[in-house]
Coordinates of C-alpha atoms and ligand atoms in Angstrom, one line a residue:
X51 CA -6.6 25.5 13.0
X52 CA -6.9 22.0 14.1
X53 CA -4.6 20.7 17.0
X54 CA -2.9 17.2 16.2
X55 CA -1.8 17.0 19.6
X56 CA -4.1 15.1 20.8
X57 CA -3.3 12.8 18.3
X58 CA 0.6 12.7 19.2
X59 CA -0.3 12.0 22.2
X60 CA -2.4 8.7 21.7
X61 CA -5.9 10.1 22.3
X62 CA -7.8 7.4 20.4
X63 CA -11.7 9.3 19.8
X64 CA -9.1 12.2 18.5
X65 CA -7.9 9.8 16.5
X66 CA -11.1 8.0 15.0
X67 CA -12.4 11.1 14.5
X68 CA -9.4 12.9 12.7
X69 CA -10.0 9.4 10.4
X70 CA -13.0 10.3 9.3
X71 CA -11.7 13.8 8.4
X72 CA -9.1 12.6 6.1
X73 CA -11.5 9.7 4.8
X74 CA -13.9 12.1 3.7
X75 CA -11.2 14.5 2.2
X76 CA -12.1 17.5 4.0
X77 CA -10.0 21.0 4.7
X78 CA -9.5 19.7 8.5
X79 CA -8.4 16.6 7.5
X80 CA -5.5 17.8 4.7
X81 CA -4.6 21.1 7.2
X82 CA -3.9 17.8 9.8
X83 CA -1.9 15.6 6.9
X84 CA 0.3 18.3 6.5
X85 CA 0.9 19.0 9.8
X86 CA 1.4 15.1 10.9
X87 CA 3.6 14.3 8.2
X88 CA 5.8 15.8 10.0
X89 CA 5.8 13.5 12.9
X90 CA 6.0 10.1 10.8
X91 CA 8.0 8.2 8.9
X92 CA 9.0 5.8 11.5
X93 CA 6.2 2.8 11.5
X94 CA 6.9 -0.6 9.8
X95 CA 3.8 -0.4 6.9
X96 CA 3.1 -4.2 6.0
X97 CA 0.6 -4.6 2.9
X98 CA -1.7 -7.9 2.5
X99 CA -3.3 -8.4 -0.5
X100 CA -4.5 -11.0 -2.3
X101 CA -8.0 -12.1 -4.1
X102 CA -11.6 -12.4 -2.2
X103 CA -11.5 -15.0 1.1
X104 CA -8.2 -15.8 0.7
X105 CA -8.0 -15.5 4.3
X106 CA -6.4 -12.2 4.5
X107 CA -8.5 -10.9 7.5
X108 CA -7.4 -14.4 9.1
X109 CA -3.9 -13.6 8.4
X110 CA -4.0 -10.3 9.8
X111 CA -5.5 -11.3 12.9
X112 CA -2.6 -14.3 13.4
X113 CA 0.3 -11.6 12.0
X114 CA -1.4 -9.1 15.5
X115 CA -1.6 -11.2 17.7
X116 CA 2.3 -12.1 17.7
X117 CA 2.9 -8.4 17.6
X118 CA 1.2 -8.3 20.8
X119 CA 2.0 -11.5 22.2
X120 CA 5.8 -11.9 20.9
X121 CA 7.0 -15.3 21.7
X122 CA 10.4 -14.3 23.0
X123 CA 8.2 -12.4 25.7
X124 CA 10.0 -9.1 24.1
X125 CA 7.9 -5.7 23.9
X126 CA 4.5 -5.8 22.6
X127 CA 4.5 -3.4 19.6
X128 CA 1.4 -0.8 18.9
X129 CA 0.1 -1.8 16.0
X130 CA -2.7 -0.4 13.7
X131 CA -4.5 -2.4 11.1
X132 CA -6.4 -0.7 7.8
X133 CA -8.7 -2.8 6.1
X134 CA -9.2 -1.0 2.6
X135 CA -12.6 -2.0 0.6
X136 CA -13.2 -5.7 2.3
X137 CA -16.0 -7.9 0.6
X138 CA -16.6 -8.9 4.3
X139 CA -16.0 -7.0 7.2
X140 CA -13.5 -7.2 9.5
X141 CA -13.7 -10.3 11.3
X142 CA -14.6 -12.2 9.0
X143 CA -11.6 -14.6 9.8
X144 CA -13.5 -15.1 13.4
X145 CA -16.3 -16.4 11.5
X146 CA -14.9 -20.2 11.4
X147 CA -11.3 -19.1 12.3
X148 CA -9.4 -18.1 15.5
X149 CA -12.2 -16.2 17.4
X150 CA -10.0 -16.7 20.6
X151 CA -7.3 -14.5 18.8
X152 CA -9.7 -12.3 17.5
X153 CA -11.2 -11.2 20.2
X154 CA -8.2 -11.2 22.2
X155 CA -7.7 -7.9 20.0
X156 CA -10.6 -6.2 19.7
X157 CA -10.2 -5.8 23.8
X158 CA -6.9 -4.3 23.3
X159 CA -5.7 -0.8 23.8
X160 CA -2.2 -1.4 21.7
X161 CA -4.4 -2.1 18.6
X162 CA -6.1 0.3 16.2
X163 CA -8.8 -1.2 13.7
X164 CA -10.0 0.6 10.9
X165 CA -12.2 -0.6 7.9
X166 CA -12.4 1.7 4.8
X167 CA -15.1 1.2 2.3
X168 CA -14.8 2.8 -1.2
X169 CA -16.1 5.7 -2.4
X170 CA -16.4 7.1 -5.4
X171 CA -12.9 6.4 -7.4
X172 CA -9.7 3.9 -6.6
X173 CA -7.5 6.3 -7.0
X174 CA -9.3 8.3 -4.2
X175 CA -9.0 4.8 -1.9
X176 CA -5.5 4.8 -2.3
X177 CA -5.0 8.8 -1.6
X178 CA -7.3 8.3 1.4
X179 CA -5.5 4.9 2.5
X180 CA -2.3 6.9 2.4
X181 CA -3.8 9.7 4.7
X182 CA -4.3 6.9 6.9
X183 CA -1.7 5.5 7.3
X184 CA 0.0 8.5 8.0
X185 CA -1.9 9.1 10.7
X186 CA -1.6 5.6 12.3
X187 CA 2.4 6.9 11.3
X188 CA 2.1 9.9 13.3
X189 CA 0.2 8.6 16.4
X190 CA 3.0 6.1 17.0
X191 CA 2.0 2.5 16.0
X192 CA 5.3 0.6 15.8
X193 CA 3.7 -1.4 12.8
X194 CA 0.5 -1.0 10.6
X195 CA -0.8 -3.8 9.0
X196 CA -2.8 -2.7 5.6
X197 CA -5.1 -5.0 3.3
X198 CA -6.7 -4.8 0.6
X199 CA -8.5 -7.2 -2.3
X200 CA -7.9 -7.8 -6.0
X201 CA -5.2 -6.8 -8.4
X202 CA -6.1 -3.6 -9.2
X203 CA -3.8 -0.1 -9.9
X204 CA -5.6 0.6 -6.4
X205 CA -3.8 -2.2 -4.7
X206 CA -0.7 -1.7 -6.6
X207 CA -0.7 1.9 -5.1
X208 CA -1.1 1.2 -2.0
X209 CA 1.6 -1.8 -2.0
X210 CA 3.6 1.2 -3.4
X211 CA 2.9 2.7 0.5
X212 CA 3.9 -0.5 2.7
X213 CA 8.0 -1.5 2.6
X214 CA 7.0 -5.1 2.8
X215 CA 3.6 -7.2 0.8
X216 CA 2.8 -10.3 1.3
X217 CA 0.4 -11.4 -1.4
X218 CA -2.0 -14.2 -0.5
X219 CA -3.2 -17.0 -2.6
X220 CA -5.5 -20.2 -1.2
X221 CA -5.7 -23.3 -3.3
X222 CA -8.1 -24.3 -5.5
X223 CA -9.2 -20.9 -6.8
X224 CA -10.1 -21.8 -9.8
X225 CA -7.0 -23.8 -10.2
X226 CA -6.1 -21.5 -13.3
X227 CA -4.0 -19.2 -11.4
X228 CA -4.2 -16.6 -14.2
X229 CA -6.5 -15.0 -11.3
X230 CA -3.1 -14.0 -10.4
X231 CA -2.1 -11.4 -12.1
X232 CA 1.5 -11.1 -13.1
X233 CA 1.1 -7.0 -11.6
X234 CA 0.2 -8.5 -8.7
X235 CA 3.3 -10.8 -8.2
X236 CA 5.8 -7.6 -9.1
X237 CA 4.7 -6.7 -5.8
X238 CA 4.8 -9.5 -3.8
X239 CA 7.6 -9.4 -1.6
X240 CA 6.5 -12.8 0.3
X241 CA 3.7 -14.9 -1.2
X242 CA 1.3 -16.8 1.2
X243 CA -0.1 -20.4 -0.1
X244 CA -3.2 -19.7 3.0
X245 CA -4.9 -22.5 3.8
X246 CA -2.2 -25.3 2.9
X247 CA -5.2 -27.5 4.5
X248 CA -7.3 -27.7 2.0
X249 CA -6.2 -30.1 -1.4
X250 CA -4.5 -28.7 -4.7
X251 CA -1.5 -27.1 -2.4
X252 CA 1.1 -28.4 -4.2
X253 CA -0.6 -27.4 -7.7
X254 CA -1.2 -23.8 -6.5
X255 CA 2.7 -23.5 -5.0
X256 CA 4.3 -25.0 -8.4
X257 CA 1.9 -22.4 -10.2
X258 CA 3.2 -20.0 -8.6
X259 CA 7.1 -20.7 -8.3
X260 CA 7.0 -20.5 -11.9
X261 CA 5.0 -17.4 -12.2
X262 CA 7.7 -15.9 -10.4
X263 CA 10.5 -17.4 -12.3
X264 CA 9.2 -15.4 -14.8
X265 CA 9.1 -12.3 -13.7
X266 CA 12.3 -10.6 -13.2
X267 CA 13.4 -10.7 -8.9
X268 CA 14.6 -7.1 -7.4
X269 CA 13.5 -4.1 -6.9
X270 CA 10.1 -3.8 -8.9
X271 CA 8.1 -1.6 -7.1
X272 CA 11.0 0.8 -7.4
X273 CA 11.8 0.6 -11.1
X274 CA 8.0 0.8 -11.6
X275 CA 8.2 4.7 -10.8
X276 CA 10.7 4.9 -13.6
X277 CA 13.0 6.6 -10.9
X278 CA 17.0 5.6 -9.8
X279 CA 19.3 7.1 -8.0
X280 CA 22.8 5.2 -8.9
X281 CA 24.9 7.7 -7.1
X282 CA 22.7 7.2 -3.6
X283 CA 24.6 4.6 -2.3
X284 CA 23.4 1.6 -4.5
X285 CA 25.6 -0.8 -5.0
X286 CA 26.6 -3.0 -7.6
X287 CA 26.4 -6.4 -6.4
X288 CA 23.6 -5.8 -3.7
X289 CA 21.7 -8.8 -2.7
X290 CA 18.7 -9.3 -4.7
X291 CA 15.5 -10.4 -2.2
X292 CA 13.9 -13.3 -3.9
X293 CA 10.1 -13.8 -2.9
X294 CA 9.6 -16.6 -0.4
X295 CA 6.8 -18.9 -1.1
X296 CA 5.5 -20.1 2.0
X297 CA 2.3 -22.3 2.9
X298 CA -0.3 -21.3 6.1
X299 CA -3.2 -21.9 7.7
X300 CA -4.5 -19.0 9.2
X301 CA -7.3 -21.2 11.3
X302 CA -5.1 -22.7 13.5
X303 CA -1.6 -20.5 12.9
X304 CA 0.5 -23.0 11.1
X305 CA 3.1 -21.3 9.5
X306 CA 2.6 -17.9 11.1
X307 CA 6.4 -18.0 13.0
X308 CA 8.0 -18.8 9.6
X309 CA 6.1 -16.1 7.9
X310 CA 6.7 -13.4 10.7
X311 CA 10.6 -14.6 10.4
X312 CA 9.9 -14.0 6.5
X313 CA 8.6 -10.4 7.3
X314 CA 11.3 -9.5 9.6
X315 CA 14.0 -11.0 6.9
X316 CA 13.0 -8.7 4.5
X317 CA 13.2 -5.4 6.5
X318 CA 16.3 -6.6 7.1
X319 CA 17.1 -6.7 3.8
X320 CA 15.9 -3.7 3.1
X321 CA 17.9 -1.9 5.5
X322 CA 20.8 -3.6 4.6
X323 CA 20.7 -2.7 1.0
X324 CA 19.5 0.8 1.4
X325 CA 16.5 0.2 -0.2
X326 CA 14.1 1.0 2.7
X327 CA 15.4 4.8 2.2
X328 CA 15.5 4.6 -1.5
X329 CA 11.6 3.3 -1.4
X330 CA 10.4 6.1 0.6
X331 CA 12.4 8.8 -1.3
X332 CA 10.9 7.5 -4.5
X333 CA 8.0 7.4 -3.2
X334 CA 8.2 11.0 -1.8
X335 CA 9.6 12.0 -5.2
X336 CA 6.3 10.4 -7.2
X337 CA 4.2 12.5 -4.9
X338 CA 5.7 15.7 -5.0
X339 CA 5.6 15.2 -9.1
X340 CA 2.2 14.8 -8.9
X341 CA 2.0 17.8 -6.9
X342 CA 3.7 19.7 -8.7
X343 CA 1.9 18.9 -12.5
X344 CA -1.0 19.5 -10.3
X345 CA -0.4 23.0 -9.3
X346 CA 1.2 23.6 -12.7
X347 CA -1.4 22.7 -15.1
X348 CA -4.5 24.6 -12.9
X349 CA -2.1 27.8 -13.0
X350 CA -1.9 27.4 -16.4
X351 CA -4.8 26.7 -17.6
X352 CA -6.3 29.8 -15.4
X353 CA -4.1 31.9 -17.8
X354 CA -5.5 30.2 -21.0
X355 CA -7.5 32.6 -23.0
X356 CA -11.4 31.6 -22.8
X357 CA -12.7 29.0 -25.0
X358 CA -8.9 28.0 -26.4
X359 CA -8.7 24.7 -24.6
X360 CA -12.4 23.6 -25.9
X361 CA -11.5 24.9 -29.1
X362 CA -8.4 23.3 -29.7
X363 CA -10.0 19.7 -28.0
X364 CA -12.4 20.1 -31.2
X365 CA -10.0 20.9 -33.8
X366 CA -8.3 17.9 -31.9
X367 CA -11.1 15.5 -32.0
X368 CA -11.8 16.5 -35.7
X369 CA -8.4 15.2 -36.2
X370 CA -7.2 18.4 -37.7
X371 CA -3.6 17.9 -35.6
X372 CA -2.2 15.7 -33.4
X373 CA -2.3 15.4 -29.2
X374 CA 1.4 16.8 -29.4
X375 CA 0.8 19.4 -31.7
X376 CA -2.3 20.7 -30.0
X377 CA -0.3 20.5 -26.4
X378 CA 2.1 22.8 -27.9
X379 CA -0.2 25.1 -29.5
X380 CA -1.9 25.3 -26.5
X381 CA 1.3 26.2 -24.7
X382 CA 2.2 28.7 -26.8
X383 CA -0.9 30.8 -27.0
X384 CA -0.4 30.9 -23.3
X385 CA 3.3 32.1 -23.4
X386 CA 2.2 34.6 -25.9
X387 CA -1.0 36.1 -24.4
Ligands
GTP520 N1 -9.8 -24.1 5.9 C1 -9.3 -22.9 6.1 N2 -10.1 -21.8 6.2 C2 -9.5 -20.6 6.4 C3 -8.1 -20.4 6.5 N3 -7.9 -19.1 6.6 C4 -9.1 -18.5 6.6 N4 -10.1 -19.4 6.4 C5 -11.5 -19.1 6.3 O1 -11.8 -18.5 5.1 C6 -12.8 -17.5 5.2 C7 -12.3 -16.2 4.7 O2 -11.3 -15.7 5.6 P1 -11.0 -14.2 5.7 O3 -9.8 -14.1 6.6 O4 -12.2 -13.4 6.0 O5 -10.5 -13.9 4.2 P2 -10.2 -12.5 3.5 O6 -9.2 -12.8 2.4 O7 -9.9 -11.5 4.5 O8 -11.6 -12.1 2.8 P3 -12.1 -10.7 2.2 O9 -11.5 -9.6 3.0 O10 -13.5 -10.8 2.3 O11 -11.5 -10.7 0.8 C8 -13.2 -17.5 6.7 O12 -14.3 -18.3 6.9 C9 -12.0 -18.1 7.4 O13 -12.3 -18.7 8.6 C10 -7.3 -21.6 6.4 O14 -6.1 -21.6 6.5 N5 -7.9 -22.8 6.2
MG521 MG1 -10.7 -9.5 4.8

């Protein structure tokens, strides 16, 4: 029986070490996932993703510091930041960037840093990077800040997890921006031109602008999981949020007040139009699907007759039937036996 209380209560070594529990997929760490899911649901997740040394880290750094230093000398918020699968560790953006900043918070007890490498499978770095940030959730950071690289189904997963991404582009990368991927721009809810010092800005901001006329504005993410709810308070003539394309440079936080006004925009929007709730209820409802198939198909296949699935996979791969037809075979000899 492991006691989240400590947790709850802010107790940062309880914390770190619970991390490493649910990093490493162990019994502790899922008895605790169950028990602090519970306790969340209330921090602001903010993904940044975006290709290698785009200046993610940098932005990261720039985005906590104004959490913790607001200018309108309001509350500083608790924040928590994930790093999922760098290619450099955290800090890199110290390296030439705003080491002032940076070590500003790595002295600070409102801030929670946590770098996850992969192992083994994606798929696995997104479950884990959920478990996370569900932790963060549960401890009480107001906001958790979440990056990962590339374009990958990993990163669209775990975009899936934060209500607002900002994807991050830097100029001259290859100037064919093709390295964006179109998936990755369904997810961008504000795109970053970082370091709007160096030349081919304009180039990299016109690719993009029409990249995004392209694809179709709303609610992406959402429609992704193939899930509505119409009679859930939607409304018909809802505002759509159109992705803001805004220039930075992380080095010396140009831009950073009109991109944390961007930030706090959308959540407004998203509370406004309902969709914060709608986003986390689809999201709840993909995961309890999966759940569910989950549990299903092992209690099914644990009353299959032995040898019936391998046989029927090599009448299958003989291509003596069809996937369907061998699916329902298989279903039937189950029902029968
Ligand atoms: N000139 C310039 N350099 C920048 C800017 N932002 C970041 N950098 C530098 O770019 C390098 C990479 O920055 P990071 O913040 O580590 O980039 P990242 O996207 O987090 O990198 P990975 O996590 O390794 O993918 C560092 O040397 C930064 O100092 C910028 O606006 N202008
Ligand atoms: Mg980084």
């Amino acid at each position: 029986m492991i006691d989240i209380q400590p947790v709850l209560n802010g107790d940062r070594l309880a914390l770190s070490r619970l991390l490493s529990q649910i990093e490493n997929d162990t019994e502790i760490g899922q008895e605790a996932l169950a028990k602090l899911f519970l306790h969340g649901g209330k921090a602001q997740l903010i993904g940044i993703t975006g290709a290698p040394g785009t200046g993610k880290s940098s932005l990261v750094n720039q985005i906590a510091y104004h959490y913790r230093h607001p200018a309108d000398g309001g509350q500083p918020m608790r924040l928590a930041i994930v790093a999922v699968d760098p290619s450099s560790p955290f800090s890199g953006g110290a390296v030439l960037g705003d080491r002032i900043r940076m070590n500003a918070l790595i002295g600070d007890a409102g801030v929670f840093i946590r770098s996850m490498a992969s192992r083994g499978s994606l798929g696995g770095l997104a479950k884990t990077t959920a478990g996370v940030v569900q932790a963060f959730d549960a401890a009480g950071f107001d906001v958790i800040l979440i990056e990962t690289v590339g374009a990958g189904q990993a990163e669209v997963d775990i975009a899936r997890l934060a209500h607002t991404t900002i994807v991050v582009e830097a100029p001259g990368l290859g100037d064919d921006i093709q390295a964006i991927k179109a998936g990755i721009l369904e997810i961008a809810d504000i795109l970053v031109v970082n370091k709007a010092d160096r030349p081919g800005l304009e180039q990299t901001e016109r690719a993009l602008k029409n990249m995004l006329q392209l694809a179709h504005p709303g609610r992406r993410v959402f429609q992704n999981l193939g899930y509505s709810e119409k009679e859930n308070g939607s409304q018909e003539n809802e505002p759509i949020w159109l992705p803001p394309i805004l220039r930075t440079i992380a080095t010396d936080a140009t831009g950073i007040p009109e991109l944390l006004s961007s930030i706090s925009a959308h959540r407004h929007h998203l509370e406004k139009t309902g969709d914060l709730a709608r986003r986390d209820r689809a999201r709840l409802a993909s995961e309890l699907d999966i759940m569910i198939e989950s549990a299903l198909i092992t209690r099914w296949r644990n009353r299959l007759p032995d040898g019936a699935y391998r046989t029927m996979l090599n009448r299958l791969v003989a291509r003596k039937l069809s996937p369907h037809q061998a699916a329902q075979e298989l279903i039937r000899t189950e029902v029968q036996s």
